[in-house]
PDB file of C-alpha atoms and ligand atoms in Angstrom:
ATOM      1  CA  UNK H  26     -35.109  -9.539  18.686  1.00 95.00           C
ATOM      2  CA  UNK H  27     -37.816 -10.181  21.269  1.00 98.00           C
ATOM      3  CA  UNK H  28     -37.632 -13.647  22.831  1.00 98.00           C
ATOM      4  CA  UNK H  29     -40.702 -15.376  24.273  1.00 98.00           C
ATOM      5  CA  UNK H  30     -40.037 -18.281  26.637  1.00 98.00           C
ATOM      6  CA  UNK H  31     -43.042 -20.588  26.764  1.00 98.00           C
ATOM      7  CA  UNK H  32     -45.020 -22.934  24.580  1.00 98.00           C
ATOM      8  CA  UNK H  33     -48.082 -21.503  22.840  1.00 98.00           C
ATOM      9  CA  UNK H  34     -50.330 -23.817  24.907  1.00 98.00           C
ATOM     10  CA  UNK H  35     -49.804 -21.499  27.884  1.00 98.00           C
ATOM     11  CA  UNK H  36     -50.381 -17.869  28.764  1.00 98.00           C
ATOM     12  CA  UNK H  37     -47.637 -17.139  26.219  1.00 98.00           C
ATOM     13  CA  UNK H  38     -50.596 -17.189  23.785  1.00 98.00           C
ATOM     14  CA  UNK H  39     -51.429 -13.664  24.926  1.00 98.00           C
ATOM     15  CA  UNK H  40     -48.034 -12.301  23.954  1.00 98.00           C
ATOM     16  CA  UNK H  41     -47.905 -14.241  20.698  1.00 98.00           C
ATOM     17  CA  UNK H  42     -51.349 -12.954  19.701  1.00 98.00           C
ATOM     18  CA  UNK H  43     -50.186  -9.375  20.359  1.00 98.00           C
ATOM     19  CA  UNK H  44     -46.954  -9.908  18.389  1.00 98.00           C
ATOM     20  CA  UNK H  45     -49.036 -11.113  15.443  1.00 98.00           C
ATOM     21  CA  UNK H  46     -51.250  -8.018  15.743  1.00 98.00           C
ATOM     22  CA  UNK H  47     -48.142  -5.837  15.749  1.00 98.00           C
ATOM     23  CA  UNK H  48     -46.369  -7.772  12.986  1.00 98.00           C
ATOM     24  CA  UNK H  49     -43.518  -8.034  15.466  1.00 98.00           C
ATOM     25  CA  UNK H  50     -40.994 -10.821  14.829  1.00 98.00           C
ATOM     26  CA  UNK H  51     -39.916 -12.877  17.841  1.00 98.00           C
ATOM     27  CA  UNK H  52     -37.935 -15.935  18.778  1.00 98.00           C
ATOM     28  CA  UNK H  53     -39.877 -18.546  20.770  1.00 98.00           C
ATOM     29  CA  UNK H  54     -38.156 -20.869  23.232  1.00 98.00           C
ATOM     30  CA  UNK H  55     -40.661 -23.714  23.808  1.00 97.00           C
ATOM     31  CA  UNK H  56     -40.385 -24.073  27.586  1.00 98.00           C
ATOM     32  CA  UNK H  57     -43.181 -26.450  28.638  1.00 98.00           C
ATOM     33  CA  UNK H  58     -45.094 -26.626  31.942  1.00 98.00           C
ATOM     34  CA  UNK H  59     -43.439 -29.165  34.266  1.00 97.00           C
ATOM     35  CA  UNK H  60     -46.825 -30.581  35.273  1.00 96.00           C
ATOM     36  CA  UNK H  61     -47.390 -31.730  31.701  1.00 96.00           C
ATOM     37  CA  UNK H  62     -44.339 -34.010  31.798  1.00 97.00           C
ATOM     38  CA  UNK H  63     -44.122 -37.447  33.428  1.00 97.00           C
ATOM     39  CA  UNK H  64     -40.678 -36.665  34.841  1.00 97.00           C
ATOM     40  CA  UNK H  65     -39.705 -33.018  34.370  1.00 97.00           C
ATOM     41  CA  UNK H  66     -36.493 -33.536  36.356  1.00 96.00           C
ATOM     42  CA  UNK H  67     -35.190 -36.441  34.232  1.00 96.00           C
ATOM     43  CA  UNK H  68     -31.874 -35.670  32.535  1.00 94.00           C
ATOM     44  CA  UNK H  69     -33.452 -36.069  29.082  1.00 95.00           C
ATOM     45  CA  UNK H  70     -36.607 -34.060  29.884  1.00 97.00           C
ATOM     46  CA  UNK H  71     -37.340 -31.209  27.484  1.00 96.00           C
ATOM     47  CA  UNK H  72     -36.754 -27.655  28.667  1.00 97.00           C
ATOM     48  CA  UNK H  73     -39.495 -27.062  31.222  1.00 98.00           C
ATOM     49  CA  UNK H  74     -40.502 -24.831  34.110  1.00 98.00           C
ATOM     50  CA  UNK H  75     -38.310 -26.891  36.486  1.00 97.00           C
ATOM     51  CA  UNK H  76     -35.184 -26.644  34.308  1.00 97.00           C
ATOM     52  CA  UNK H  77     -32.254 -24.908  35.998  1.00 95.00           C
ATOM     53  CA  UNK H  78     -31.618 -22.705  32.944  1.00 94.00           C
ATOM     54  CA  UNK H  79     -35.221 -21.529  32.928  1.00 97.00           C
ATOM     55  CA  UNK H  80     -35.296 -20.909  36.693  1.00 97.00           C
ATOM     56  CA  UNK H  81     -32.455 -18.418  36.235  1.00 95.00           C
ATOM     57  CA  UNK H  82     -34.892 -16.330  34.163  1.00 96.00           C
ATOM     58  CA  UNK H  83     -38.027 -17.087  36.163  1.00 93.00           C
ATOM     59  CA  UNK H  84     -37.484 -17.751  39.871  1.00 88.00           C
ATOM     60  CA  UNK H  85     -41.251 -18.375  40.076  1.00 94.00           C
ATOM     61  CA  UNK H  86     -40.851 -21.211  37.581  1.00 96.00           C
ATOM     62  CA  UNK H  87     -43.717 -20.032  35.402  1.00 98.00           C
ATOM     63  CA  UNK H  88     -44.112 -19.306  31.723  1.00 98.00           C
ATOM     64  CA  UNK H  89     -44.275 -16.982  29.907  1.00 98.00           C
ATOM     65  CA  UNK H  90     -41.175 -14.847  30.296  1.00 98.00           C
ATOM     66  CA  UNK H  91     -39.968 -12.374  27.695  1.00 98.00           C
ATOM     67  CA  UNK H  92     -36.568 -10.901  27.021  1.00 98.00           C
ATOM     68  CA  UNK H  93     -36.730  -7.536  25.312  1.00 98.00           C
ATOM     69  CA  UNK H  94     -33.232  -6.085  25.125  1.00 97.00           C
ATOM     70  CA  UNK H  95     -31.983  -5.906  28.706  1.00 96.00           C
ATOM     71  CA  UNK H  96     -35.467  -6.390  30.116  1.00 98.00           C
ATOM     72  CA  UNK H  97     -36.468  -9.806  31.469  1.00 97.00           C
ATOM     73  CA  UNK H  98     -40.175  -9.757  32.276  1.00 98.00           C
ATOM     74  CA  UNK H  99     -42.628 -12.298  33.607  1.00 97.00           C
ATOM     75  CA  UNK H 100     -46.417 -12.066  34.168  1.00 98.00           C
ATOM     76  CA  UNK H 101     -48.131 -12.408  30.814  1.00 98.00           C
ATOM     77  CA  UNK H 102     -50.345  -9.348  31.204  1.00 98.00           C
ATOM     78  CA  UNK H 103     -47.373  -7.186  32.201  1.00 98.00           C
ATOM     79  CA  UNK H 104     -45.625  -8.458  29.056  1.00 98.00           C
ATOM     80  CA  UNK H 105     -48.495  -7.544  26.724  1.00 98.00           C
ATOM     81  CA  UNK H 106     -48.972  -4.168  28.398  1.00 98.00           C
ATOM     82  CA  UNK H 107     -45.253  -3.435  28.085  1.00 98.00           C
ATOM     83  CA  UNK H 108     -45.148  -4.347  24.393  1.00 98.00           C
ATOM     84  CA  UNK H 109     -48.348  -2.462  23.597  1.00 98.00           C
ATOM     85  CA  UNK H 110     -47.119   0.650  25.387  1.00 98.00           C
ATOM     86  CA  UNK H 111     -43.760   0.408  23.628  1.00 98.00           C
ATOM     87  CA  UNK H 112     -45.349   0.153  20.175  1.00 97.00           C
ATOM     88  CA  UNK H 113     -48.120   2.675  20.833  1.00 96.00           C
ATOM     89  CA  UNK H 114     -51.410   3.003  19.030  1.00 96.00           C
ATOM     90  CA  UNK H 115     -53.625   1.402  17.917  1.00 98.00           C
ATOM     91  CA  UNK H 116     -53.084  -1.505  20.356  1.00 98.00           C
ATOM     92  CA  UNK H 117     -51.265   0.538  22.979  1.00 98.00           C
ATOM     93  CA  UNK H 118     -52.333   3.685  24.792  1.00 98.00           C
ATOM     94  CA  UNK H 119     -52.692   7.080  23.126  1.00 97.00           C
ATOM     95  CA  UNK H 120     -52.045   8.849  26.436  1.00 98.00           C
ATOM     96  CA  UNK H 121     -51.718   8.365  30.197  1.00 98.00           C
ATOM     97  CA  UNK H 122     -55.479   8.126  30.629  1.00 98.00           C
ATOM     98  CA  UNK H 123     -55.833   5.264  28.147  1.00 98.00           C
ATOM     99  CA  UNK H 124     -52.795   3.642  29.733  1.00 98.00           C
ATOM    100  CA  UNK H 125     -54.459   3.748  33.157  1.00 98.00           C
ATOM    101  CA  UNK H 126     -57.715   2.299  31.857  1.00 98.00           C
ATOM    102  CA  UNK H 127     -55.858  -0.495  30.044  1.00 98.00           C
ATOM    103  CA  UNK H 128     -54.186  -1.352  33.349  1.00 98.00           C
ATOM    104  CA  UNK H 129     -57.544  -1.225  35.113  1.00 98.00           C
ATOM    105  CA  UNK H 130     -59.192  -3.771  32.790  1.00 98.00           C
ATOM    106  CA  UNK H 131     -56.168  -6.047  32.779  1.00 98.00           C
ATOM    107  CA  UNK H 132     -56.034  -6.095  36.590  1.00 98.00           C
ATOM    108  CA  UNK H 133     -59.792  -6.629  36.697  1.00 98.00           C
ATOM    109  CA  UNK H 134     -59.460  -9.703  34.493  1.00 98.00           C
ATOM    110  CA  UNK H 135     -56.518 -11.081  36.462  1.00 98.00           C
ATOM    111  CA  UNK H 136     -57.988 -10.538  39.907  1.00 98.00           C
ATOM    112  CA  UNK H 137     -61.735 -10.929  39.396  1.00 98.00           C
ATOM    113  CA  UNK H 138     -62.151 -13.313  36.460  1.00 98.00           C
ATOM    114  CA  UNK H 139     -59.119 -15.526  35.889  1.00 98.00           C
ATOM    115  CA  UNK H 140     -59.296 -17.825  38.907  1.00 98.00           C
ATOM    116  CA  UNK H 141     -62.949 -18.769  38.473  1.00 98.00           C
ATOM    117  CA  UNK H 142     -62.605 -19.012  34.699  1.00 98.00           C
ATOM    118  CA  UNK H 143     -59.735 -21.488  35.206  1.00 97.00           C
ATOM    119  CA  UNK H 144     -61.921 -23.593  37.510  1.00 96.00           C
ATOM    120  CA  UNK H 145     -64.404 -23.878  34.641  1.00 95.00           C
ATOM    121  CA  UNK H 146     -61.687 -24.709  32.116  1.00 94.00           C
ATOM    122  CA  UNK H 147     -59.942 -27.362  34.192  1.00 91.00           C
ATOM    123  CA  UNK H 148     -63.096 -29.049  35.432  1.00 90.00           C
ATOM    124  CA  UNK H 149     -64.534 -29.206  31.930  1.00 82.00           C
ATOM    125  CA  UNK H 150     -61.244 -30.586  30.677  1.00 69.00           C
ATOM    126  CA  UNK H 151     -61.242 -33.284  33.335  1.00 62.00           C
ATOM    127  CA  UNK H 152     -63.864 -35.693  32.035  1.00 57.00           C
ATOM    128  CA  UNK H 153     -66.519 -33.174  30.977  1.00 58.00           C
ATOM    129  CA  UNK H 154     -67.478 -32.380  34.559  1.00 54.00           C
ATOM    130  CA  UNK H 155     -69.119 -35.745  35.117  1.00 64.00           C
ATOM    131  CA  UNK H 156     -68.231 -35.970  38.775  1.00 77.00           C
ATOM    132  CA  UNK H 157     -70.422 -34.236  41.317  1.00 85.00           C
ATOM    133  CA  UNK H 158     -67.441 -32.372  42.763  1.00 86.00           C
ATOM    134  CA  UNK H 159     -66.488 -31.016  39.343  1.00 86.00           C
ATOM    135  CA  UNK H 160     -70.046 -29.911  38.664  1.00 88.00           C
ATOM    136  CA  UNK H 161     -70.234 -28.168  42.031  1.00 92.00           C
ATOM    137  CA  UNK H 162     -66.920 -26.387  41.425  1.00 93.00           C
ATOM    138  CA  UNK H 163     -68.106 -25.211  38.002  1.00 94.00           C
ATOM    139  CA  UNK H 164     -71.451 -24.022  39.371  1.00 95.00           C
ATOM    140  CA  UNK H 165     -69.741 -22.059  42.148  1.00 97.00           C
ATOM    141  CA  UNK H 166     -67.232 -20.488  39.740  1.00 97.00           C
ATOM    142  CA  UNK H 167     -69.975 -19.582  37.268  1.00 97.00           C
ATOM    143  CA  UNK H 168     -72.000 -17.937  40.028  1.00 98.00           C
ATOM    144  CA  UNK H 169     -68.979 -15.853  41.033  1.00 98.00           C
ATOM    145  CA  UNK H 170     -68.406 -14.802  37.424  1.00 98.00           C
ATOM    146  CA  UNK H 171     -71.885 -13.345  36.956  1.00 98.00           C
ATOM    147  CA  UNK H 172     -70.942 -10.067  38.613  1.00 98.00           C
ATOM    148  CA  UNK H 173     -67.768  -9.285  36.604  1.00 98.00           C
ATOM    149  CA  UNK H 174     -69.424 -10.469  33.403  1.00 98.00           C
ATOM    150  CA  UNK H 175     -72.326  -8.097  34.069  1.00 98.00           C
ATOM    151  CA  UNK H 176     -69.787  -5.282  34.445  1.00 98.00           C
ATOM    152  CA  UNK H 177     -68.233  -6.206  31.101  1.00 98.00           C
ATOM    153  CA  UNK H 178     -71.660  -6.594  29.479  1.00 98.00           C
ATOM    154  CA  UNK H 179     -72.729  -3.148  30.558  1.00 98.00           C
ATOM    155  CA  UNK H 180     -69.506  -1.554  29.299  1.00 98.00           C
ATOM    156  CA  UNK H 181     -69.309  -3.445  26.004  1.00 98.00           C
ATOM    157  CA  UNK H 182     -72.998  -2.927  25.162  1.00 98.00           C
ATOM    158  CA  UNK H 183     -72.388   0.812  25.378  1.00 98.00           C
ATOM    159  CA  UNK H 184     -68.860   1.117  23.982  1.00 98.00           C
ATOM    160  CA  UNK H 185     -68.132  -1.952  21.841  1.00 98.00           C
ATOM    161  CA  UNK H 186     -64.542  -2.122  23.122  1.00 98.00           C
ATOM    162  CA  UNK H 187     -62.889  -1.699  26.496  1.00 98.00           C
ATOM    163  CA  UNK H 188     -60.783   1.388  25.777  1.00 98.00           C
ATOM    164  CA  UNK H 189     -60.804   4.139  23.180  1.00 97.00           C
ATOM    165  CA  UNK H 190     -63.504   2.691  20.916  1.00 97.00           C
ATOM    166  CA  UNK H 191     -60.988   0.392  19.200  1.00 98.00           C
ATOM    167  CA  UNK H 192     -59.436  -3.051  19.715  1.00 98.00           C
ATOM    168  CA  UNK H 193     -56.516  -2.637  22.119  1.00 98.00           C
ATOM    169  CA  UNK H 194     -54.308  -4.651  24.428  1.00 98.00           C
ATOM    170  CA  UNK H 195     -57.046  -4.308  27.061  1.00 98.00           C
ATOM    171  CA  UNK H 196     -59.480  -6.269  24.862  1.00 98.00           C
ATOM    172  CA  UNK H 197     -56.772  -8.832  24.125  1.00 98.00           C
ATOM    173  CA  UNK H 198     -55.888  -9.332  27.785  1.00 98.00           C
ATOM    174  CA  UNK H 199     -59.477  -9.642  28.985  1.00 99.00           C
ATOM    175  CA  UNK H 200     -60.503 -11.842  26.035  1.00 98.00           C
ATOM    176  CA  UNK H 201     -57.657 -14.250  26.738  1.00 98.00           C
ATOM    177  CA  UNK H 202     -58.640 -14.540  30.405  1.00 98.00           C
ATOM    178  CA  UNK H 203     -62.323 -14.936  29.606  1.00 98.00           C
ATOM    179  CA  UNK H 204     -61.561 -17.636  27.033  1.00 98.00           C
ATOM    180  CA  UNK H 205     -61.136 -20.064  29.939  1.00 97.00           C
ATOM    181  CA  UNK H 206     -64.839 -19.710  30.816  1.00 97.00           C
ATOM    182  CA  UNK H 207     -66.060 -19.738  27.231  1.00 96.00           C
ATOM    183  CA  UNK H 208     -66.949 -23.426  27.360  1.00 94.00           C
ATOM    184  CA  UNK H 209     -69.730 -22.634  29.850  1.00 95.00           C
ATOM    185  CA  UNK H 210     -72.455 -21.920  27.299  1.00 95.00           C
ATOM    186  CA  UNK H 211     -75.186 -21.295  29.851  1.00 96.00           C
ATOM    187  CA  UNK H 212     -73.122 -18.662  31.658  1.00 97.00           C
ATOM    188  CA  UNK H 213     -71.970 -16.908  28.506  1.00 97.00           C
ATOM    189  CA  UNK H 214     -75.476 -16.824  26.972  1.00 98.00           C
ATOM    190  CA  UNK H 215     -76.552 -14.415  29.712  1.00 98.00           C
ATOM    191  CA  UNK H 216     -74.129 -11.833  28.314  1.00 98.00           C
ATOM    192  CA  UNK H 217     -74.758 -11.285  24.579  1.00 98.00           C
ATOM    193  CA  UNK H 218     -72.579  -8.198  24.214  1.00 98.00           C
ATOM    194  CA  UNK H 219     -69.659 -10.041  25.845  1.00 98.00           C
ATOM    195  CA  UNK H 220     -70.185 -13.019  23.547  1.00 98.00           C
ATOM    196  CA  UNK H 221     -70.325 -10.842  20.417  1.00 98.00           C
ATOM    197  CA  UNK H 222     -67.186  -8.948  21.477  1.00 98.00           C
ATOM    198  CA  UNK H 223     -65.328 -12.187  22.272  1.00 98.00           C
ATOM    199  CA  UNK H 224     -66.314 -13.629  18.886  1.00 98.00           C
ATOM    200  CA  UNK H 225     -64.990 -10.489  17.185  1.00 98.00           C
ATOM    201  CA  UNK H 226     -61.733 -10.648  19.137  1.00 98.00           C
ATOM    202  CA  UNK H 227     -61.243 -14.301  18.217  1.00 98.00           C
ATOM    203  CA  UNK H 228     -62.114 -13.685  14.553  1.00 98.00           C
ATOM    204  CA  UNK H 229     -59.113 -11.398  14.191  1.00 98.00           C
ATOM    205  CA  UNK H 230     -56.465 -12.835  11.850  1.00 98.00           C
ATOM    206  CA  UNK H 231     -53.776 -12.423  14.523  1.00 98.00           C
ATOM    207  CA  UNK H 232     -55.753 -14.481  17.043  1.00 98.00           C
ATOM    208  CA  UNK H 233     -56.471 -17.158  14.436  1.00 98.00           C
ATOM    209  CA  UNK H 234     -52.792 -17.361  13.511  1.00 98.00           C
ATOM    210  CA  UNK H 235     -51.833 -17.810  17.163  1.00 98.00           C
ATOM    211  CA  UNK H 236     -54.608 -20.389  17.617  1.00 98.00           C
ATOM    212  CA  UNK H 237     -53.459 -22.442  14.615  1.00 98.00           C
ATOM    213  CA  UNK H 238     -49.926 -22.450  16.004  1.00 98.00           C
ATOM    214  CA  UNK H 239     -51.278 -23.514  19.379  1.00 98.00           C
ATOM    215  CA  UNK H 240     -53.289 -26.379  17.906  1.00 97.00           C
ATOM    216  CA  UNK H 241     -50.205 -27.511  15.994  1.00 97.00           C
ATOM    217  CA  UNK H 242     -48.380 -28.098  19.292  1.00 97.00           C
ATOM    218  CA  UNK H 243     -48.709 -31.514  20.978  1.00 92.00           C
ATOM    219  CA  UNK H 244     -51.434 -31.601  23.652  1.00 88.00           C
TER     220      UNK H 244
HETATM  221  N1  GSH X 325     -49.868 -14.888  36.485  1.00 97.27           N
HETATM  222  C1  GSH X 325     -48.911 -15.591  35.671  1.00 97.27           C
HETATM  223  C2  GSH X 325     -49.236 -17.085  35.707  1.00 97.27           C
HETATM  224  C3  GSH X 325     -48.141 -17.900  35.061  1.00 97.27           C
HETATM  225  C4  GSH X 325     -48.457 -19.376  35.088  1.00 97.27           C
HETATM  226  O1  GSH X 325     -49.045 -19.895  36.063  1.00 97.27           O
HETATM  227  N2  GSH X 325     -48.049 -20.071  34.044  1.00 97.27           N
HETATM  228  C5  GSH X 325     -48.284 -21.509  33.957  1.00 97.27           C
HETATM  229  C6  GSH X 325     -48.539 -21.900  32.502  1.00 97.27           C
HETATM  230  S1  GSH X 325     -49.803 -20.955  31.717  1.00 97.27           S
HETATM  231  C7  GSH X 325     -47.006 -22.227  34.370  1.00 97.27           C
HETATM  232  O2  GSH X 325     -45.943 -21.841  33.968  1.00 97.27           O
HETATM  233  N3  GSH X 325     -47.079 -23.266  35.191  1.00 97.27           N
HETATM  234  C8  GSH X 325     -45.862 -23.971  35.468  1.00 97.27           C
HETATM  235  C9  GSH X 325     -45.937 -25.171  36.255  1.00 97.27           C
HETATM  236  O3  GSH X 325     -46.939 -25.310  36.979  1.00 97.27           O
HETATM  237  O4  GSH X 325     -45.005 -25.966  36.179  1.00 97.27           O
HETATM  238  C10 GSH X 325     -48.942 -15.021  34.235  1.00 97.27           C
HETATM  239  O5  GSH X 325     -49.989 -14.484  33.837  1.00 97.27           O
HETATM  240  O6  GSH X 325     -47.932 -15.092  33.531  1.00 97.27           O
END
């Protein structure tokens, strides 16, 4: 059986959402981020990204990691792309061309959107951006996101989905990255097709199941 190492309040959410879409059973090992613990190195600390046993699987010390048979794989987007490809349509590629375009959008999200979206998420989380520095960081990140969001807007307004006219792993990967910026209402409102698509992605029963599980975990 597939094993997912990582709590749901992490990028493991991406893999869990896909497993729910696929109806794929998995075992979850709730490795938690070390930075969320007061003393991750204490002998009685829960299994975390500093734990020696986990570092054997993930030298980078980051969740999520999956074990799928003999394969040990890190990088959340590589994990979803692997599982989608393995299980095929509708979430995975129909052919090499769809596969390439799914990679393209996933890399686009990881390299062009994720960092700035995280700045928005973390600065909102830290005291609702009341400090001037937090507000400046959010404004700068939002400005940088206008260009990739315009690219998405243009594509989604014409095609409805990222690849193949259906919901695929590419939509899932990009939606999960963009979720970090979703709290910036002013930014998102400039891109109605992106907002409608994101709403549709997050209305899917598999997303909602993952989200309920995530909310059930301690903050
Ligand atoms: N690019 C990696 C990023 C992995 C990552 O940074 N994971 C965070 C949690 S979402 C983590 O494990 N942080 C561990 C720590 O800082 O202790 C991926 O997509 O899997």
